[in-house]
Every structure is written in structure tokens, then in C-alpha cells.
PDB file of C-alpha atoms in Angstrom:
ATOM      1  CA  VAL Z   8      -0.102   0.297  -0.020  1.00  0.00           C
ATOM      2  CA  SER Z   9       2.998   2.570   0.899  1.00  0.00           C
ATOM      3  CA  VAL Z  10       4.930   1.995  -2.301  1.00  0.00           C
ATOM      4  CA  THR Z  11       1.411   1.804  -4.479  1.00  0.00           C
ATOM      5  CA  LEU Z  12       0.232   5.654  -2.940  1.00  0.00           C
ATOM      6  CA  ALA Z  13       3.868   7.105  -3.449  1.00  0.00           C
ATOM      7  CA  ALA Z  14       4.229   5.947  -6.701  1.00  0.00           C
ATOM      8  CA  GLY Z  15       1.142   7.435  -7.344  1.00  0.00           C
ATOM      9  CA  VAL Z  16       1.498  11.336  -6.585  1.00  0.00           C
ATOM     10  CA  ILE Z  17       5.157  10.361  -7.652  1.00  0.00           C
ATOM     11  CA  LEU Z  18       3.699   9.693 -11.112  1.00  0.00           C
ATOM     12  CA  LYS Z  19       0.950  12.684 -10.558  1.00  0.00           C
ATOM     13  CA  ALA Z  20       3.829  15.361  -9.691  1.00  0.00           C
ATOM     14  CA  LEU Z  21       5.744  14.183 -12.818  1.00  0.00           C
ATOM     15  CA  HIS Z  22       2.842  14.360 -15.043  1.00  0.00           C
ATOM     16  CA  GLN Z  23       1.332  18.176 -14.036  1.00  0.00           C
ATOM     17  CA  ARG Z  24       4.893  19.457 -13.230  1.00  0.00           C
ATOM     18  CA  SER Z  25       7.187  20.135 -16.603  1.00  0.00           C
ATOM     19  CA  ASN Z  26      10.474  18.763 -15.205  1.00  0.00           C
ATOM     20  CA  PHE Z  27      12.079  17.087 -12.155  1.00  0.00           C
ATOM     21  CA  TYR Z  28      12.495  20.477 -10.034  1.00  0.00           C
ATOM     22  CA  ALA Z  29       9.080  21.597 -10.221  1.00  0.00           C
ATOM     23  CA  ALA Z  30       7.748  17.768  -9.429  1.00  0.00           C
ATOM     24  CA  ALA Z  31       9.935  17.518  -6.378  1.00  0.00           C
ATOM     25  CA  VAL Z  32       9.292  21.165  -5.189  1.00  0.00           C
ATOM     26  CA  TYR Z  33       5.616  20.350  -5.759  1.00  0.00           C
ATOM     27  CA  LEU Z  34       6.212  17.170  -3.322  1.00  0.00           C
ATOM     28  CA  SER Z  35       7.581  18.753  -0.598  1.00  0.00           C
ATOM     29  CA  GLN Z  36       4.831  22.252  -0.124  1.00  0.00           C
ATOM     30  CA  SER Z  37       2.290  19.192  -0.126  1.00  0.00           C
ATOM     31  CA  SER Z  38       1.853  17.920   3.754  1.00  0.00           C
ATOM     32  CA  ALA Z  39      -0.434  14.667   2.071  1.00  0.00           C
ATOM     33  CA  ASN Z  40       2.483  14.237   0.111  1.00  0.00           C
ATOM     34  CA  LEU Z  41       5.163  14.071   2.489  1.00  0.00           C
ATOM     35  CA  MET Z  42       3.416  12.130   4.888  1.00  0.00           C
ATOM     36  CA  ILE Z  43       3.467   9.651   2.118  1.00  0.00           C
ATOM     37  CA  LEU Z  44       6.753   9.677   1.037  1.00  0.00           C
ATOM     38  CA  THR Z  45       7.613   9.667   4.999  1.00  0.00           C
ATOM     39  CA  ASN Z  46       5.944   6.413   5.702  1.00  0.00           C
ATOM     40  CA  LEU Z  47       7.201   4.730   2.453  1.00  0.00           C
ATOM     41  CA  PHE Z  48      10.688   6.007   4.429  1.00  0.00           C
ATOM     42  CA  LEU Z  49       9.633   4.380   7.222  1.00  0.00           C
ATOM     43  CA  VAL Z  50       8.705   1.322   5.651  1.00  0.00           C
ATOM     44  CA  ALA Z  51      11.726   0.631   3.312  1.00  0.00           C
ATOM     45  CA  THR Z  52      13.975   1.416   6.702  1.00  0.00           C
ATOM     46  CA  GLY Z  53      12.297  -1.292   8.219  1.00  0.00           C
ATOM     47  CA  TYR Z  54      12.180  -3.838   5.786  1.00  0.00           C
ATOM     48  CA  PHE Z  55      16.223  -3.054   5.833  1.00  0.00           C
ATOM     49  CA  LEU Z  56      16.635  -3.112   9.363  1.00  0.00           C
ATOM     50  CA  TYR Z  57      14.716  -6.587   9.974  1.00  0.00           C
ATOM     51  CA  GLY Z  58      17.304  -7.893   6.956  1.00  0.00           C
ATOM     52  CA  ALA Z  59      20.300  -6.807   8.267  1.00  0.00           C
ATOM     53  CA  GLN Z  60      18.833  -8.116  12.007  1.00  0.00           C
ATOM     54  CA  ARG Z  61      18.595 -11.749   9.885  1.00  0.00           C
ATOM     55  CA  LEU Z  62      22.108 -11.462   8.458  1.00  0.00           C
ATOM     56  CA  LEU Z  63      23.888 -10.805  11.622  1.00  0.00           C
ATOM     57  CA  TYR Z  64      21.837 -12.086  15.064  1.00  0.00           C
ATOM     58  CA  GLY Z  65      19.706 -14.746  12.911  1.00  0.00           C
ATOM     59  CA  GLN Z  66      16.008 -15.099  14.518  1.00  0.00           C
ATOM     60  CA  LEU Z  67      15.939 -13.456  17.665  1.00  0.00           C
ATOM     61  CA  ARG Z  68      14.308 -15.347  20.674  1.00  0.00           C
ATOM     62  CA  PRO Z  69      10.912 -14.822  22.357  1.00  0.00           C
ATOM     63  CA  ILE Z  70      12.152 -12.982  25.323  1.00  0.00           C
ATOM     64  CA  GLU Z  71      14.671 -10.713  23.293  1.00  0.00           C
ATOM     65  CA  THR Z  72      11.804  -8.946  21.431  1.00  0.00           C
ATOM     66  CA  GLU Z  73       9.913  -8.765  24.507  1.00  0.00           C
ATOM     67  CA  GLN Z  74      12.746  -6.940  26.053  1.00  0.00           C
ATOM     68  CA  LEU Z  75      13.399  -5.051  23.151  1.00  0.00           C
ATOM     69  CA  TYR Z  76       9.296  -3.738  23.110  1.00  0.00           C
ATOM     70  CA  GLU Z  77       9.938  -2.741  26.796  1.00  0.00           C
ATOM     71  CA  LYS Z  78      13.643  -0.682  25.943  1.00  0.00           C
ATOM     72  CA  ALA Z  79      12.241   1.175  23.065  1.00  0.00           C
ATOM     73  CA  TRP Z  80       9.200   2.079  24.829  1.00  0.00           C
ATOM     74  CA  PHE Z  81      10.940   3.556  27.225  1.00  0.00           C
ATOM     75  CA  ALA Z  82      13.191   5.454  24.682  1.00  0.00           C
ATOM     76  CA  VAL Z  83      10.641   7.142  22.955  1.00  0.00           C
ATOM     77  CA  THR Z  84       9.119   8.486  25.769  1.00  0.00           C
ATOM     78  CA  GLU Z  85      12.188  10.099  27.093  1.00  0.00           C
ATOM     79  CA  THR Z  86      13.102  11.029  23.859  1.00  0.00           C
ATOM     80  CA  CYS Z  87       9.640  12.818  23.347  1.00  0.00           C
ATOM     81  CA  LEU Z  88      10.153  14.636  26.831  1.00  0.00           C
ATOM     82  CA  ALA Z  89      13.755  15.843  25.823  1.00  0.00           C
ATOM     83  CA  MET Z  90      12.248  17.331  22.595  1.00  0.00           C
ATOM     84  CA  THR Z  91      10.225  19.450  25.277  1.00  0.00           C
ATOM     85  CA  ILE Z  92      13.296  21.417  26.623  1.00  0.00           C
ATOM     86  CA  PHE Z  93      15.047  22.542  22.897  1.00  0.00           C
ATOM     87  CA  ARG Z  94      12.807  24.519  20.175  1.00  0.00           C
ATOM     88  CA  GLY Z  95      13.342  23.057  16.641  1.00  0.00           C
ATOM     89  CA  GLU Z  96      10.722  22.436  13.833  1.00  0.00           C
ATOM     90  CA  LEU Z  97       9.698  18.805  13.864  1.00  0.00           C
ATOM     91  CA  GLY Z  98      10.690  18.276   9.974  1.00  0.00           C
ATOM     92  CA  VAL Z  99      11.791  15.416   8.168  1.00  0.00           C
ATOM     93  CA  TRP Z 100      15.429  15.665   9.130  1.00  0.00           C
ATOM     94  CA  PHE Z 101      14.210  15.923  12.370  1.00  0.00           C
ATOM     95  CA  LEU Z 102      12.404  12.261  11.550  1.00  0.00           C
ATOM     96  CA  VAL Z 103      15.627  11.004   9.802  1.00  0.00           C
ATOM     97  CA  MET Z 104      17.365  11.811  13.383  1.00  0.00           C
ATOM     98  CA  PHE Z 105      14.894  10.296  15.663  1.00  0.00           C
ATOM     99  CA  VAL Z 106      15.186   7.181  13.984  1.00  0.00           C
ATOM    100  CA  CYS Z 107      18.615   6.810  13.607  1.00  0.00           C
ATOM    101  CA  LEU Z 108      18.964   7.421  16.916  1.00  0.00           C
ATOM    102  CA  LEU Z 109      16.350   4.538  18.032  1.00  0.00           C
ATOM    103  CA  VAL Z 110      18.047   2.045  15.464  1.00  0.00           C
ATOM    104  CA  GLY Z 111      21.304   2.912  17.207  1.00  0.00           C
ATOM    105  CA  LYS Z 112      19.599   1.840  20.601  1.00  0.00           C
ATOM    106  CA  VAL Z 113      17.932  -1.219  19.697  1.00  0.00           C
ATOM    107  CA  TRP Z 114      20.867  -2.783  17.484  1.00  0.00           C
ATOM    108  CA  GLY Z 115      22.607  -1.784  20.652  1.00  0.00           C
ATOM    109  CA  TRP Z 116      20.704  -4.244  22.678  1.00  0.00           C
ATOM    110  CA  ILE Z 117      20.689  -6.685  20.692  1.00  0.00           C
ATOM    111  CA  GLY Z 118      24.917  -7.079  20.665  1.00  0.00           C
ATOM    112  CA  GLU Z 119      24.324  -6.458  24.921  1.00  0.00           C
ATOM    113  CA  GLY Z 120      22.398  -9.660  25.042  1.00  0.00           C
ATOM    114  CA  ARG Z 121      24.305 -11.510  22.608  1.00  0.00           C
ATOM    115  CA  VAL Z 122      27.566 -10.803  24.464  1.00  0.00           C
ATOM    116  CA  GLU Z 123      25.475 -12.145  27.690  1.00  0.00           C
ATOM    117  CA  ILE Z 124      24.667 -15.259  26.015  1.00  0.00           C
ATOM    118  CA  LEU Z 125      28.147 -15.534  24.720  1.00  0.00           C
ATOM    119  CA  GLU Z 126      29.243 -15.590  28.296  1.00  0.00           C
ATOM    120  CA  GLN Z 127      27.019 -17.646  29.616  1.00  0.00           C
ATOM    121  CA  GLN Z 128      26.724 -20.737  27.237  1.00  0.00           C
ATOM    122  CA  PRO Z 129      29.290 -21.436  24.320  1.00  0.00           C
ATOM    123  CA  PRO Z 130      27.221 -21.083  20.626  1.00  0.00           C
ATOM    124  CA  ALA Z 131      26.468 -23.812  19.017  1.00  0.00           C
ATOM    125  CA  ASN Z 132      28.126 -23.030  15.561  1.00  0.00           C
ATOM    126  CA  PRO Z 133      30.645 -20.335  16.713  1.00  0.00           C
ATOM    127  CA  ARG Z 134      32.633 -19.127  13.455  1.00  0.00           C
ATOM    128  CA  LEU Z 135      28.944 -17.915  12.326  1.00  0.00           C
ATOM    129  CA  PHE Z 136      28.384 -16.841  15.721  1.00  0.00           C
ATOM    130  CA  HIS Z 137      31.089 -14.827  15.738  1.00  0.00           C
ATOM    131  CA  GLY Z 138      31.302 -13.379  12.503  1.00  0.00           C
ATOM    132  CA  ARG Z 139      27.960 -12.148  12.951  1.00  0.00           C
ATOM    133  CA  LEU Z 140      28.775 -10.690  16.081  1.00  0.00           C
ATOM    134  CA  ALA Z 141      31.391  -8.744  15.459  1.00  0.00           C
ATOM    135  CA  THR Z 142      30.424  -7.666  12.116  1.00  0.00           C
ATOM    136  CA  SER Z 143      27.336  -5.980  13.958  1.00  0.00           C
ATOM    137  CA  LEU Z 144      29.500  -4.628  17.016  1.00  0.00           C
ATOM    138  CA  ILE Z 145      31.632  -2.860  15.002  1.00  0.00           C
ATOM    139  CA  LEU Z 146      28.657  -1.440  13.004  1.00  0.00           C
ATOM    140  CA  SER Z 147      27.187  -0.498  15.859  1.00  0.00           C
ATOM    141  CA  VAL Z 148      30.461   1.625  17.205  1.00  0.00           C
ATOM    142  CA  THR Z 149      30.992   2.992  13.323  1.00  0.00           C
ATOM    143  CA  PHE Z 150      27.734   4.295  13.033  1.00  0.00           C
ATOM    144  CA  ASP Z 151      27.138   5.520  16.466  1.00  0.00           C
ATOM    145  CA  ALA Z 152      30.625   7.646  15.604  1.00  0.00           C
ATOM    146  CA  LEU Z 153      30.064   8.907  12.994  1.00  0.00           C
ATOM    147  CA  MET Z 154      26.778  10.068  13.906  1.00  0.00           C
ATOM    148  CA  LEU Z 155      28.445  12.092  17.027  1.00  0.00           C
ATOM    149  CA  ASP Z 156      30.273  13.468  14.925  1.00  0.00           C
ATOM    150  CA  TYR Z 157      27.202  14.479  12.568  1.00  0.00           C
ATOM    151  CA  ALA Z 158      25.762  15.805  15.485  1.00  0.00           C
ATOM    152  CA  VAL Z 159      28.645  18.001  16.853  1.00  0.00           C
ATOM    153  CA  ARG Z 160      29.866  19.543  13.892  1.00  0.00           C
ATOM    154  CA  THR Z 161      25.925  20.292  13.193  1.00  0.00           C
ATOM    155  CA  VAL Z 162      26.083  22.255  16.411  1.00  0.00           C
ATOM    156  CA  LEU Z 163      28.956  24.023  16.245  1.00  0.00           C
ATOM    157  CA  GLU Z 164      27.855  25.575  12.622  1.00  0.00           C
ATOM    158  CA  SER Z 165      25.201  26.862  13.728  1.00  0.00           C
ATOM    159  CA  ALA Z 166      26.066  27.592  17.026  1.00  0.00           C
ATOM    160  CA  ARG Z 167      22.772  27.608  19.305  1.00  0.00           C
ATOM    161  CA  ALA Z 168      20.993  25.176  20.997  1.00  0.00           C
ATOM    162  CA  ASP Z 169      18.326  23.413  19.449  1.00  0.00           C
ATOM    163  CA  MET Z 170      17.721  19.420  19.129  1.00  0.00           C
ATOM    164  CA  MET Z 171      20.828  18.793  17.618  1.00  0.00           C
ATOM    165  CA  VAL Z 172      22.587  18.922  21.161  1.00  0.00           C
ATOM    166  CA  MET Z 173      19.901  15.867  22.462  1.00  0.00           C
ATOM    167  CA  PHE Z 174      21.075  14.001  19.424  1.00  0.00           C
ATOM    168  CA  GLY Z 175      24.866  15.063  19.721  1.00  0.00           C
ATOM    169  CA  PHE Z 176      24.306  13.533  23.741  1.00  0.00           C
ATOM    170  CA  GLU Z 177      22.650  10.978  23.260  1.00  0.00           C
ATOM    171  CA  PHE Z 178      24.779   9.248  20.581  1.00  0.00           C
ATOM    172  CA  ALA Z 179      27.936  10.213  22.543  1.00  0.00           C
ATOM    173  CA  ILE Z 180      26.234   7.943  25.349  1.00  0.00           C
ATOM    174  CA  LEU Z 181      25.673   5.442  22.728  1.00  0.00           C
ATOM    175  CA  THR Z 182      29.247   5.532  21.394  1.00  0.00           C
ATOM    176  CA  ILE Z 183      30.187   4.863  25.264  1.00  0.00           C
ATOM    177  CA  LEU Z 184      28.068   2.023  25.281  1.00  0.00           C
ATOM    178  CA  SER Z 185      28.919   0.399  22.148  1.00  0.00           C
ATOM    179  CA  THR Z 186      32.143   1.184  22.835  1.00  0.00           C
ATOM    180  CA  SER Z 187      32.083  -0.641  26.035  1.00  0.00           C
ATOM    181  CA  THR Z 188      30.176  -4.099  25.037  1.00  0.00           C
ATOM    182  CA  LEU Z 189      32.717  -4.693  21.772  1.00  0.00           C
ATOM    183  CA  ALA Z 190      35.482  -4.274  24.817  1.00  0.00           C
ATOM    184  CA  ARG Z 191      33.621  -6.794  26.848  1.00  0.00           C
ATOM    185  CA  TYR Z 192      32.957  -9.082  23.921  1.00  0.00           C
ATOM    186  CA  CYS Z 193      36.897  -8.791  23.057  1.00  0.00           C
ATOM    187  CA  ILE Z 194      37.809  -9.663  26.663  1.00  0.00           C
ATOM    188  CA  SER Z 195      35.079 -12.020  26.455  1.00  0.00           C
ATOM    189  CA  LEU Z 196      37.135 -13.804  23.607  1.00  0.00           C
ATOM    190  CA  VAL Z 197      40.599 -13.976  25.221  1.00  0.00           C
ATOM    191  CA  GLU Z 198      38.800 -15.847  28.069  1.00  0.00           C
ATOM    192  CA  ILE Z 199      37.487 -18.226  25.510  1.00  0.00           C
ATOM    193  CA  TYR Z 200      41.273 -18.147  23.812  1.00  0.00           C
ATOM    194  CA  ILE Z 201      43.239 -18.787  27.201  1.00  0.00           C
ATOM    195  CA  LYS Z 202      40.365 -21.631  28.148  1.00  0.00           C
ATOM    196  CA  TYR Z 203      41.673 -23.213  24.784  1.00  0.00           C
ATOM    197  CA  ARG Z 204      44.610 -23.649  25.707  1.00  0.00           C
ATOM    198  CA  GLN Z 205      44.573 -24.679  29.375  1.00  0.00           C
ATOM    199  CA  LYS Z 206      42.326 -27.211  27.217  1.00  0.00           C
ATOM    200  CA  LEU Z 207      45.065 -27.892  25.500  1.00  0.00           C
ATOM    201  CA  VAL Z 208      47.518 -28.659  28.404  1.00  0.00           C
ATOM    202  CA  LYS Z 209      44.729 -30.539  30.804  1.00  0.00           C
ATOM    203  CA  ILE Z 210      44.980 -33.117  27.359  1.00  0.00           C
ATOM    204  CA  ALA Z 211      48.539 -33.110  27.170  1.00  0.00           C
ATOM    205  CA  GLU Z 212      49.085 -34.185  30.741  1.00  0.00           C
ATOM    206  CA  ARG Z 213      45.781 -36.236  30.846  1.00  0.00           C
ATOM    207  CA  ARG Z 214      47.451 -38.459  27.881  1.00  0.00           C
ATOM    208  CA  ALA Z 215      51.181 -38.467  29.234  1.00  0.00           C
ATOM    209  CA  GLU Z 216      49.317 -39.876  32.702  1.00  0.00           C
ATOM    210  CA  ILE Z 217      48.188 -42.597  30.369  1.00  0.00           C
ATOM    211  CA  ARG Z 218      51.378 -43.481  28.969  1.00  0.00           C
ATOM    212  CA  ALA Z 219      53.117 -43.232  31.707  1.00  0.00           C
ATOM    213  CA  ASP Z 220      50.617 -45.887  33.049  1.00  0.00           C
ATOM    214  CA  ARG Z 221      50.680 -47.631  30.089  1.00  0.00           C
ATOM    215  CA  GLU Z 222      54.275 -47.960  30.431  1.00  0.00           C
ATOM    216  CA  ARG Z 223      53.989 -49.285  34.021  1.00  0.00           C
ATOM    217  CA  ALA Z 224      51.622 -52.105  33.115  1.00  0.00           C
ATOM    218  CA  ILE Z 225      53.361 -53.535  30.397  1.00  0.00           C
ATOM    219  CA  ARG Z 226      57.217 -53.617  33.036  1.00  0.00           C
ATOM    220  CA  GLU Z 227      54.655 -54.667  35.599  1.00  0.00           C
ATOM    221  CA  HIS Z 228      53.769 -57.274  33.483  1.00  0.00           C
ATOM    222  CA  ARG Z 229      56.699 -58.181  32.145  1.00  0.00           C
ATOM    223  CA  GLU Z 230      58.271 -58.382  35.725  1.00  0.00           C
ATOM    224  CA  SER Z 231      55.759 -61.173  36.955  1.00  0.00           C
ATOM    225  CA  GLY Z 232      56.971 -63.888  34.136  1.00  0.00           C
ATOM    226  CA  ALA Z 233      54.049 -63.422  31.938  1.00  0.00           C
ATOM    227  CA  GLU Z 234      54.197 -63.133  27.929  1.00  0.00           C
ATOM    228  CA  GLY Z 235      52.783 -61.045  25.743  1.00  0.00           C
ATOM    229  CA  ILE Z 236      51.219 -57.720  26.700  1.00  0.00           C
ATOM    230  CA  PRO Z 237      48.234 -57.076  29.246  1.00  0.00           C
ATOM    231  CA  ASP Z 238      44.735 -56.678  28.838  1.00  0.00           C
ATOM    232  CA  ASN Z 239      42.499 -53.488  29.475  1.00  0.00           C
ATOM    233  CA  LEU Z 240      45.758 -51.304  29.036  1.00  0.00           C
ATOM    234  CA  PRO Z 241      44.459 -47.631  29.299  1.00  0.00           C
ATOM    235  CA  ASP Z 242      44.432 -45.511  25.549  1.00  0.00           C
ATOM    236  CA  GLU Z 243      45.299 -41.924  24.893  1.00  0.00           C
ATOM    237  CA  ALA Z 244      42.152 -41.836  22.621  1.00  0.00           C
ATOM    238  CA  ASP Z 245      40.157 -42.422  25.628  1.00  0.00           C
ATOM    239  CA  VAL Z 246      40.456 -38.795  27.323  1.00  0.00           C
ATOM    240  CA  GLU Z 247      37.095 -36.912  27.634  1.00  0.00           C
ATOM    241  CA  GLU Z 248      37.521 -32.889  27.448  1.00  0.00           C
ATOM    242  CA  MET Z 249      33.778 -33.169  29.518  1.00  0.00           C
ATOM    243  CA  GLU Z 250      36.246 -34.876  32.442  1.00  0.00           C
ATOM    244  CA  LEU Z 251      38.918 -32.174  32.743  1.00  0.00           C
ATOM    245  CA  ASP Z 252      39.488 -29.618  35.673  1.00  0.00           C
ATOM    246  CA  ILE Z 253      39.852 -26.464  33.304  1.00  0.00           C
ATOM    247  CA  PRO Z 254      40.905 -23.773  35.712  1.00  0.00           C
ATOM    248  CA  GLY Z 255      39.503 -20.742  33.151  1.00  0.00           C
ATOM    249  CA  TRP Z 256      38.752 -17.040  34.312  1.00  0.00           C
ATOM    250  CA  GLU Z 257      39.323 -17.606  37.622  1.00  0.00           C
ATOM    251  CA  GLU Z 258      42.605 -18.576  38.398  1.00  0.00           C
ATOM    252  CA  LYS Z 259      44.086 -15.239  36.358  1.00  0.00           C
ATOM    253  CA  GLY Z 260      48.159 -15.948  38.156  1.00  0.00           C
ATOM    254  CA  ARG Z 261      48.118 -18.701  35.227  1.00  0.00           C
ATOM    255  CA  TRP Z 262      47.761 -16.459  32.260  1.00  0.00           C
TER     256      TRP Z 262
END
């Protein structure tokens, strides 16, 4: 419906006006046309973000969706209350900045939740999970930093206190939060690497113990005067990783 309405008003403007510039002026001067085009922009943005979310995060869990709705509702309410402090026109550009702010917050919340999941349990597909999560966190930090830079430069150029000041503070907070989430993810990667190295050391120690037990059993068997190789000798392949006691994060002195 949004695409049909937008195509209709654009074709009408091109039909009634002789050139593109006149058609663009006609569209910008009509409130109904602006509302239709803005609705199309929001729908297109929603589909793009949904596709990016499915690509980098996959299917969201029901609890994640519920938490996002609750946080987004509070974020919209807080932003609307903060708007009353500043003077400024509520135009199309304000709507773009508002949507960018909400998108940055939601994207950061999803990334923070996935980092918490990583800290609690290992992923089923580590390569895919880490590739997606690392890309999404880097995109989040980059987006927030670029929006912060734009807001700061706009405030400095305009030299007046308008709603761009509010957006500047919001994106500054988002940049700090997204950077801390990325740093937290890096710490989790270090912990995973340390546990992996500790697991290899434990496996090597356990296999060395098994080889020593085999040699001792064979030596005792030969000393008893028996011939051949004794039965039920321990095998190095029988080492179970789940039975190993890995110190992990707690014993930092071993790093």
C-alpha cells in the first residue's frame, strides 16, 4: 500500500509538472505527499533493518523481542520528553535523526544481549556466531561514532541550542555503550582463547599420565614373568574433555 501510494503521488507530480525540479517542489509543498513519502521511507527502513538483523543476528528469541519492545517504549518516551526543552522544527530531518537514534539504541541492545549469551554458554556454531557478532558490534560503534561526529559538527556550525544538542548527547552515550560492549566481547574472546589453551594443556597432561600408566603396567606384567601385552591397557584416545578440570577465568595467575 505504501509503495502504491508513493508511486501514485510521484507519477502525478511528474505528470503535472514539466521537469523534475518543479515536481520535487510540488511534492515538498504538499503535506499529504510528504506524509506518504515519509511513510514509504519508514517502511523501507524497517525492511532494511529487519534484513540486516536476520543477517547478523539471526532469529530473535521471544524474550529478546519482548525486552526490545519495553526498552524502545521507554526510549521513545524519554526522547519525547527531552524534546520539550529545546526549540526546533519537527521536520523530515528531525524524523531521520530520531529514527537513526532509535535504530542505534535497538542495535546496541541486541548486541549487548548476544554478548551476555556468549558469556553464559558457548554457541552452537562458533564461527558463524562470532563472525556475525563481531561485524554487528563494529558496525554499531562505527554508526554511533559517525552520527556523533555529524551532530557535533552541526551544533558547532549552527551555534545555537536546538534539538541537535540532544541528539549529540544521545549519540555520545550510545558511542560509549557500544564501545564498552565491543570491549566486553573482546574480553570474552580472550577468556575463550585462554580456556582453549588450558584445555590443550590438560589434555596433553592427561595423555602423558596415560602413557606413563601403560608403560608401568607393561613393565609390571613383564616382571611378573608373563608373556605378551596385558589386557585392558588405558588408551590415549579415551580422554574425555568434559571430565577435565579447566581453571578458566578464575585463576588469573596462570595466564
